[in-house]
Amino acid sequence: KQYAAGDYAYMQSLMVNCSKYSILLLALFAIPAYVEMDYLLALWLKEVPDYTALFCRLALMMAVSQMAVYTLNAGIHATGRIFNFSVITGLTYIVELPIMYVMMRWTGNPAWAYIVPVFQMMFNVGLICVLLRNRLPQFSIWHFLLRGYILPVVIIISVGMVVYYAASIMSDSFMRLVLVVLVSASLLISISWKALLTPAMRTEVIEAVKNKLRR
């Protein structure tokens, strides 16, 4: 709608916010799941197959970049020029297959079936930014990457490292799982509130909460 109206600045603002908040919302579940993956799998399965925890952690890492890709895809589709985009991005998925095969044969490690897609998805974030810039000169690649992708990822990594260290000094238990969820959510929300939300957005959130409480 904003593209059709020619309001490209607001369009980019929406894309940045969509990517940023999608990544952070995913992180609310992804950080505890990443840290407690072994415990969660042990609860779910009687016998956990080899590499299962690693595969799941890599899938979570890939999902973070997918949030940015989905947002950028919406921007590309708004322009209505998707043929070249579909061909180019489709080729990246085809190219990753022989790379996965070579790496698995060379190292004997099946984890490459997930490692390669993680890097491919990160590459696609930058690639789609370039493609969108070609169709929309007003689109700022650096602004989107910094505010909509890099900063949320840095926050996730920082919170994840703190939570992982805190969890490592405790033994596996349901209580540890609960603490990991609470601590990661508290840290993620507080840091995001200070580092990523604009003053206008903070005011909007506060007003929304007040309105809910008045009902």
PDB file of C-alpha atoms in Angstrom:
ATOM      1  CA  LYS A   1       0.000   0.000   0.000  1.00  0.00           C
ATOM      2  CA  GLN A   2       2.788   2.444   0.891  1.00  0.00           C
ATOM      3  CA  TYR A   3       4.690   1.544  -2.275  1.00  0.00           C
ATOM      4  CA  ALA A   4       1.633   2.247  -4.396  1.00  0.00           C
ATOM      5  CA  ALA A   5       1.174   5.577  -2.600  1.00  0.00           C
ATOM      6  CA  GLY A   6       4.806   6.508  -3.210  1.00  0.00           C
ATOM      7  CA  ASP A   7       5.571   6.770   0.508  1.00  0.00           C
ATOM      8  CA  TYR A   8       8.847   4.871   0.273  1.00  0.00           C
ATOM      9  CA  ALA A   9      10.289   6.206   3.537  1.00  0.00           C
ATOM     10  CA  TYR A  10       7.341   4.852   5.519  1.00  0.00           C
ATOM     11  CA  MET A  11       7.484   1.622   3.533  1.00  0.00           C
ATOM     12  CA  GLN A  12      11.098   1.097   4.603  1.00  0.00           C
ATOM     13  CA  SER A  13      10.216   1.994   8.186  1.00  0.00           C
ATOM     14  CA  LEU A  14       7.518  -0.683   8.163  1.00  0.00           C
ATOM     15  CA  MET A  15       9.942  -3.231   6.726  1.00  0.00           C
ATOM     16  CA  VAL A  16      12.604  -2.462   9.326  1.00  0.00           C
ATOM     17  CA  ASN A  17      10.091  -2.739  12.156  1.00  0.00           C
ATOM     18  CA  CYS A  18       8.556  -5.922  10.760  1.00  0.00           C
ATOM     19  CA  SER A  19      11.941  -7.626  10.452  1.00  0.00           C
ATOM     20  CA  LYS A  20      13.178  -6.359  13.805  1.00  0.00           C
ATOM     21  CA  TYR A  21      10.117  -7.321  15.837  1.00  0.00           C
ATOM     22  CA  SER A  22       9.673 -10.654  14.049  1.00  0.00           C
ATOM     23  CA  ILE A  23      13.242 -11.609  14.933  1.00  0.00           C
ATOM     24  CA  LEU A  24      12.827 -10.515  18.558  1.00  0.00           C
ATOM     25  CA  LEU A  25       9.517 -12.329  18.967  1.00  0.00           C
ATOM     26  CA  LEU A  26      11.089 -15.467  17.549  1.00  0.00           C
ATOM     27  CA  ALA A  27      13.982 -15.013  19.982  1.00  0.00           C
ATOM     28  CA  LEU A  28      11.603 -15.194  22.953  1.00  0.00           C
ATOM     29  CA  PHE A  29      11.164 -18.872  22.115  1.00  0.00           C
ATOM     30  CA  ALA A  30      14.398 -19.547  20.243  1.00  0.00           C
ATOM     31  CA  ILE A  31      16.874 -18.557  22.985  1.00  0.00           C
ATOM     32  CA  PRO A  32      15.427 -20.850  25.703  1.00  0.00           C
ATOM     33  CA  ALA A  33      14.960 -23.624  23.139  1.00  0.00           C
ATOM     34  CA  TYR A  34      18.564 -23.260  21.938  1.00  0.00           C
ATOM     35  CA  VAL A  35      19.999 -23.338  25.456  1.00  0.00           C
ATOM     36  CA  GLU A  36      17.765 -26.149  26.721  1.00  0.00           C
ATOM     37  CA  MET A  37      17.599 -28.194  23.507  1.00  0.00           C
ATOM     38  CA  ASP A  38      19.193 -31.309  25.015  1.00  0.00           C
ATOM     39  CA  TYR A  39      16.814 -31.268  27.965  1.00  0.00           C
ATOM     40  CA  LEU A  40      13.743 -30.618  25.798  1.00  0.00           C
ATOM     41  CA  LEU A  41      14.629 -33.440  23.425  1.00  0.00           C
ATOM     42  CA  ALA A  42      15.206 -35.794  26.354  1.00  0.00           C
ATOM     43  CA  LEU A  43      11.729 -34.943  27.643  1.00  0.00           C
ATOM     44  CA  TRP A  44      10.171 -35.488  24.234  1.00  0.00           C
ATOM     45  CA  LEU A  45      12.066 -38.567  23.019  1.00  0.00           C
ATOM     46  CA  LYS A  46      13.086 -41.701  24.868  1.00  0.00           C
ATOM     47  CA  GLU A  47      16.211 -42.024  22.733  1.00  0.00           C
ATOM     48  CA  VAL A  48      17.578 -38.892  21.102  1.00  0.00           C
ATOM     49  CA  PRO A  49      19.250 -39.652  17.729  1.00  0.00           C
ATOM     50  CA  ASP A  50      22.750 -38.383  17.087  1.00  0.00           C
ATOM     51  CA  TYR A  51      23.044 -34.810  15.825  1.00  0.00           C
ATOM     52  CA  THR A  52      19.375 -34.067  16.650  1.00  0.00           C
ATOM     53  CA  ALA A  53      20.160 -31.263  19.105  1.00  0.00           C
ATOM     54  CA  LEU A  54      22.697 -29.747  16.721  1.00  0.00           C
ATOM     55  CA  PHE A  55      20.267 -29.907  13.784  1.00  0.00           C
ATOM     56  CA  CYS A  56      17.555 -28.200  15.836  1.00  0.00           C
ATOM     57  CA  ARG A  57      19.911 -25.452  17.008  1.00  0.00           C
ATOM     58  CA  LEU A  58      21.063 -24.786  13.455  1.00  0.00           C
ATOM     59  CA  ALA A  59      17.430 -24.681  12.301  1.00  0.00           C
ATOM     60  CA  LEU A  60      16.726 -22.020  14.929  1.00  0.00           C
ATOM     61  CA  MET A  61      19.706 -19.993  13.696  1.00  0.00           C
ATOM     62  CA  MET A  62      18.425 -20.223  10.130  1.00  0.00           C
ATOM     63  CA  ALA A  63      14.929 -19.158  11.210  1.00  0.00           C
ATOM     64  CA  VAL A  64      16.292 -15.845  12.510  1.00  0.00           C
ATOM     65  CA  SER A  65      17.557 -14.860   9.059  1.00  0.00           C
ATOM     66  CA  GLN A  66      14.347 -16.158   7.502  1.00  0.00           C
ATOM     67  CA  MET A  67      12.385 -13.482   9.369  1.00  0.00           C
ATOM     68  CA  ALA A  68      14.368 -10.783   7.558  1.00  0.00           C
ATOM     69  CA  VAL A  69      14.056 -12.622   4.232  1.00  0.00           C
ATOM     70  CA  TYR A  70      10.263 -12.861   4.548  1.00  0.00           C
ATOM     71  CA  THR A  71      10.059  -9.108   5.176  1.00  0.00           C
ATOM     72  CA  LEU A  72      12.298  -8.285   2.218  1.00  0.00           C
ATOM     73  CA  ASN A  73      10.268 -10.623   0.025  1.00  0.00           C
ATOM     74  CA  ALA A  74       7.174  -8.543   0.825  1.00  0.00           C
ATOM     75  CA  GLY A  75       9.038  -5.443  -0.348  1.00  0.00           C
ATOM     76  CA  ILE A  76      10.070  -7.134  -3.587  1.00  0.00           C
ATOM     77  CA  HIS A  77       6.526  -8.330  -4.251  1.00  0.00           C
ATOM     78  CA  ALA A  78       5.186  -4.823  -3.613  1.00  0.00           C
ATOM     79  CA  THR A  79       7.143  -3.620  -6.651  1.00  0.00           C
ATOM     80  CA  GLY A  80       5.391  -6.220  -8.833  1.00  0.00           C
ATOM     81  CA  ARG A  81       8.670  -7.199 -10.509  1.00  0.00           C
ATOM     82  CA  ILE A  82       9.382 -10.651  -9.171  1.00  0.00           C
ATOM     83  CA  PHE A  83      10.572 -12.749 -12.127  1.00  0.00           C
ATOM     84  CA  ASN A  84      14.279 -11.917 -11.934  1.00  0.00           C
ATOM     85  CA  PHE A  85      14.073 -12.009  -8.138  1.00  0.00           C
ATOM     86  CA  SER A  86      12.575 -15.513  -8.193  1.00  0.00           C
ATOM     87  CA  VAL A  87      15.201 -16.765 -10.647  1.00  0.00           C
ATOM     88  CA  ILE A  88      18.170 -15.334  -8.736  1.00  0.00           C
ATOM     89  CA  THR A  89      17.056 -16.408  -5.264  1.00  0.00           C
ATOM     90  CA  GLY A  90      15.965 -19.780  -6.626  1.00  0.00           C
ATOM     91  CA  LEU A  91      19.483 -20.333  -7.947  1.00  0.00           C
ATOM     92  CA  THR A  92      20.926 -19.826  -4.459  1.00  0.00           C
ATOM     93  CA  TYR A  93      18.816 -22.729  -3.212  1.00  0.00           C
ATOM     94  CA  ILE A  94      19.988 -24.905  -6.106  1.00  0.00           C
ATOM     95  CA  VAL A  95      23.656 -24.008  -5.619  1.00  0.00           C
ATOM     96  CA  GLU A  96      23.557 -24.930  -1.938  1.00  0.00           C
ATOM     97  CA  LEU A  97      22.798 -28.577  -2.777  1.00  0.00           C
ATOM     98  CA  PRO A  98      26.179 -29.433  -4.376  1.00  0.00           C
ATOM     99  CA  ILE A  99      27.950 -27.422  -1.669  1.00  0.00           C
ATOM    100  CA  MET A 100      26.230 -29.469   1.038  1.00  0.00           C
ATOM    101  CA  TYR A 101      27.103 -32.689  -0.781  1.00  0.00           C
ATOM    102  CA  VAL A 102      30.778 -31.767  -1.164  1.00  0.00           C
ATOM    103  CA  MET A 103      31.130 -30.647   2.446  1.00  0.00           C
ATOM    104  CA  MET A 104      29.445 -33.775   3.821  1.00  0.00           C
ATOM    105  CA  ARG A 105      31.583 -36.050   1.658  1.00  0.00           C
ATOM    106  CA  TRP A 106      34.750 -34.145   2.556  1.00  0.00           C
ATOM    107  CA  THR A 107      34.177 -33.926   6.314  1.00  0.00           C
ATOM    108  CA  GLY A 108      31.837 -36.859   6.961  1.00  0.00           C
ATOM    109  CA  ASN A 109      29.741 -34.520   9.085  1.00  0.00           C
ATOM    110  CA  PRO A 110      25.990 -34.505   8.240  1.00  0.00           C
ATOM    111  CA  ALA A 111      25.587 -31.196  10.074  1.00  0.00           C
ATOM    112  CA  TRP A 112      26.626 -29.467   6.852  1.00  0.00           C
ATOM    113  CA  ALA A 113      23.105 -30.177   5.591  1.00  0.00           C
ATOM    114  CA  TYR A 114      22.045 -27.446   8.029  1.00  0.00           C
ATOM    115  CA  ILE A 115      25.198 -25.331   8.255  1.00  0.00           C
ATOM    116  CA  VAL A 116      25.155 -24.465   4.557  1.00  0.00           C
ATOM    117  CA  PRO A 117      21.497 -23.298   4.613  1.00  0.00           C
ATOM    118  CA  VAL A 118      22.291 -21.085   7.623  1.00  0.00           C
ATOM    119  CA  PHE A 119      24.942 -19.226   5.629  1.00  0.00           C
ATOM    120  CA  GLN A 120      22.819 -19.307   2.487  1.00  0.00           C
ATOM    121  CA  MET A 121      19.956 -17.617   4.316  1.00  0.00           C
ATOM    122  CA  MET A 122      22.311 -14.963   5.695  1.00  0.00           C
ATOM    123  CA  PHE A 123      23.634 -14.401   2.170  1.00  0.00           C
ATOM    124  CA  ASN A 124      20.083 -14.068   0.868  1.00  0.00           C
ATOM    125  CA  VAL A 125      19.373 -11.244   3.301  1.00  0.00           C
ATOM    126  CA  GLY A 126      22.103  -9.157   1.692  1.00  0.00           C
ATOM    127  CA  LEU A 127      21.276 -10.334  -1.819  1.00  0.00           C
ATOM    128  CA  ILE A 128      17.598  -9.425  -1.579  1.00  0.00           C
ATOM    129  CA  CYS A 129      18.533  -6.031  -0.142  1.00  0.00           C
ATOM    130  CA  VAL A 130      20.594  -5.381  -3.278  1.00  0.00           C
ATOM    131  CA  LEU A 131      17.780  -6.599  -5.547  1.00  0.00           C
ATOM    132  CA  LEU A 132      15.273  -4.372  -3.777  1.00  0.00           C
ATOM    133  CA  ARG A 133      17.608  -1.382  -4.035  1.00  0.00           C
ATOM    134  CA  ASN A 134      17.793  -1.943  -7.819  1.00  0.00           C
ATOM    135  CA  ARG A 135      14.004  -1.742  -8.017  1.00  0.00           C
ATOM    136  CA  LEU A 136      13.612   0.977  -5.393  1.00  0.00           C
ATOM    137  CA  PRO A 137      16.497   3.482  -5.315  1.00  0.00           C
ATOM    138  CA  GLN A 138      15.038   5.095  -2.172  1.00  0.00           C
ATOM    139  CA  PHE A 139      15.610   1.865  -0.230  1.00  0.00           C
ATOM    140  CA  SER A 140      18.607   2.116   2.122  1.00  0.00           C
ATOM    141  CA  ILE A 141      20.431  -1.212   2.339  1.00  0.00           C
ATOM    142  CA  TRP A 142      22.573  -0.188   5.283  1.00  0.00           C
ATOM    143  CA  HIS A 143      19.632   1.184   7.294  1.00  0.00           C
ATOM    144  CA  PHE A 144      17.650  -2.018   6.882  1.00  0.00           C
ATOM    145  CA  LEU A 145      20.596  -4.303   7.619  1.00  0.00           C
ATOM    146  CA  LEU A 146      21.648  -2.347  10.693  1.00  0.00           C
ATOM    147  CA  ARG A 147      18.284  -1.644  12.314  1.00  0.00           C
ATOM    148  CA  GLY A 148      16.241  -4.539  10.981  1.00  0.00           C
ATOM    149  CA  TYR A 149      18.770  -7.375  11.068  1.00  0.00           C
ATOM    150  CA  ILE A 150      22.197  -6.809  12.615  1.00  0.00           C
ATOM    151  CA  LEU A 151      21.135  -5.082  15.849  1.00  0.00           C
ATOM    152  CA  PRO A 152      18.428  -7.643  16.707  1.00  0.00           C
ATOM    153  CA  VAL A 153      20.878 -10.474  15.977  1.00  0.00           C
ATOM    154  CA  VAL A 154      23.546  -8.838  18.187  1.00  0.00           C
ATOM    155  CA  ILE A 155      21.006  -8.555  21.009  1.00  0.00           C
ATOM    156  CA  ILE A 156      20.006 -12.205  20.580  1.00  0.00           C
ATOM    157  CA  ILE A 157      23.633 -13.356  20.668  1.00  0.00           C
ATOM    158  CA  SER A 158      24.383 -11.226  23.729  1.00  0.00           C
ATOM    159  CA  VAL A 159      21.343 -12.456  25.653  1.00  0.00           C
ATOM    160  CA  GLY A 160      21.984 -16.031  24.530  1.00  0.00           C
ATOM    161  CA  MET A 161      25.571 -15.960  25.814  1.00  0.00           C
ATOM    162  CA  VAL A 162      24.492 -14.663  29.222  1.00  0.00           C
ATOM    163  CA  VAL A 163      21.681 -17.207  29.524  1.00  0.00           C
ATOM    164  CA  TYR A 164      23.892 -20.061  28.313  1.00  0.00           C
ATOM    165  CA  TYR A 165      26.555 -19.231  30.892  1.00  0.00           C
ATOM    166  CA  ALA A 166      23.971 -18.963  33.683  1.00  0.00           C
ATOM    167  CA  ALA A 167      22.438 -22.298  32.669  1.00  0.00           C
ATOM    168  CA  SER A 168      25.846 -24.012  32.516  1.00  0.00           C
ATOM    169  CA  ILE A 169      26.354 -23.623  36.273  1.00  0.00           C
ATOM    170  CA  MET A 170      23.120 -25.484  36.998  1.00  0.00           C
ATOM    171  CA  SER A 171      22.213 -29.102  36.396  1.00  0.00           C
ATOM    172  CA  ASP A 172      19.473 -30.111  33.954  1.00  0.00           C
ATOM    173  CA  SER A 173      16.049 -29.753  35.548  1.00  0.00           C
ATOM    174  CA  PHE A 174      12.603 -28.353  34.941  1.00  0.00           C
ATOM    175  CA  MET A 175      13.406 -25.524  37.350  1.00  0.00           C
ATOM    176  CA  ARG A 176      16.415 -24.572  35.232  1.00  0.00           C
ATOM    177  CA  LEU A 177      14.218 -24.542  32.139  1.00  0.00           C
ATOM    178  CA  VAL A 178      11.764 -22.177  33.851  1.00  0.00           C
ATOM    179  CA  LEU A 179      14.588 -19.893  34.997  1.00  0.00           C
ATOM    180  CA  VAL A 180      16.129 -19.851  31.515  1.00  0.00           C
ATOM    181  CA  VAL A 181      12.785 -18.827  30.004  1.00  0.00           C
ATOM    182  CA  LEU A 182      12.234 -16.069  32.578  1.00  0.00           C
ATOM    183  CA  VAL A 183      15.786 -14.702  32.484  1.00  0.00           C
ATOM    184  CA  SER A 184      16.065 -14.732  28.682  1.00  0.00           C
ATOM    185  CA  ALA A 185      12.670 -13.065  28.256  1.00  0.00           C
ATOM    186  CA  SER A 186      13.469 -10.402  30.858  1.00  0.00           C
ATOM    187  CA  LEU A 187      16.857  -9.593  29.344  1.00  0.00           C
ATOM    188  CA  LEU A 188      15.571  -9.625  25.780  1.00  0.00           C
ATOM    189  CA  ILE A 189      12.631  -7.349  26.525  1.00  0.00           C
ATOM    190  CA  SER A 190      14.602  -4.895  28.646  1.00  0.00           C
ATOM    191  CA  ILE A 191      17.515  -4.570  26.199  1.00  0.00           C
ATOM    192  CA  SER A 192      15.215  -4.321  23.200  1.00  0.00           C
ATOM    193  CA  TRP A 193      13.161  -1.666  24.985  1.00  0.00           C
ATOM    194  CA  LYS A 194      16.216   0.506  25.488  1.00  0.00           C
ATOM    195  CA  ALA A 195      18.187  -0.253  22.327  1.00  0.00           C
ATOM    196  CA  LEU A 196      15.661  -0.812  19.551  1.00  0.00           C
ATOM    197  CA  LEU A 197      12.337   0.841  20.367  1.00  0.00           C
ATOM    198  CA  THR A 198      12.061   4.501  19.421  1.00  0.00           C
ATOM    199  CA  PRO A 199      10.616   6.957  21.972  1.00  0.00           C
ATOM    200  CA  ALA A 200       7.441   7.128  19.886  1.00  0.00           C
ATOM    201  CA  MET A 201       7.133   3.342  19.883  1.00  0.00           C
ATOM    202  CA  ARG A 202       7.696   3.176  23.652  1.00  0.00           C
ATOM    203  CA  THR A 203       4.939   5.728  24.195  1.00  0.00           C
ATOM    204  CA  GLU A 204       2.635   3.761  21.907  1.00  0.00           C
ATOM    205  CA  VAL A 205       3.314   0.519  23.773  1.00  0.00           C
ATOM    206  CA  ILE A 206       2.757   2.163  27.162  1.00  0.00           C
ATOM    207  CA  GLU A 207      -0.531   3.678  26.006  1.00  0.00           C
ATOM    208  CA  ALA A 208      -1.662   0.327  24.603  1.00  0.00           C
ATOM    209  CA  VAL A 209      -0.917  -1.367  27.939  1.00  0.00           C
ATOM    210  CA  LYS A 210      -2.753   1.379  29.847  1.00  0.00           C
ATOM    211  CA  ASN A 211      -5.783   0.996  27.611  1.00  0.00           C
ATOM    212  CA  LYS A 212      -5.814  -2.750  28.211  1.00  0.00           C
ATOM    213  CA  LEU A 213      -5.609  -2.258  31.982  1.00  0.00           C
ATOM    214  CA  ARG A 214      -8.476   0.234  32.002  1.00  0.00           C
ATOM    215  CA  ARG A 215     -10.863  -2.297  30.447  1.00  0.00           C
TER     216      ARG A 215
END
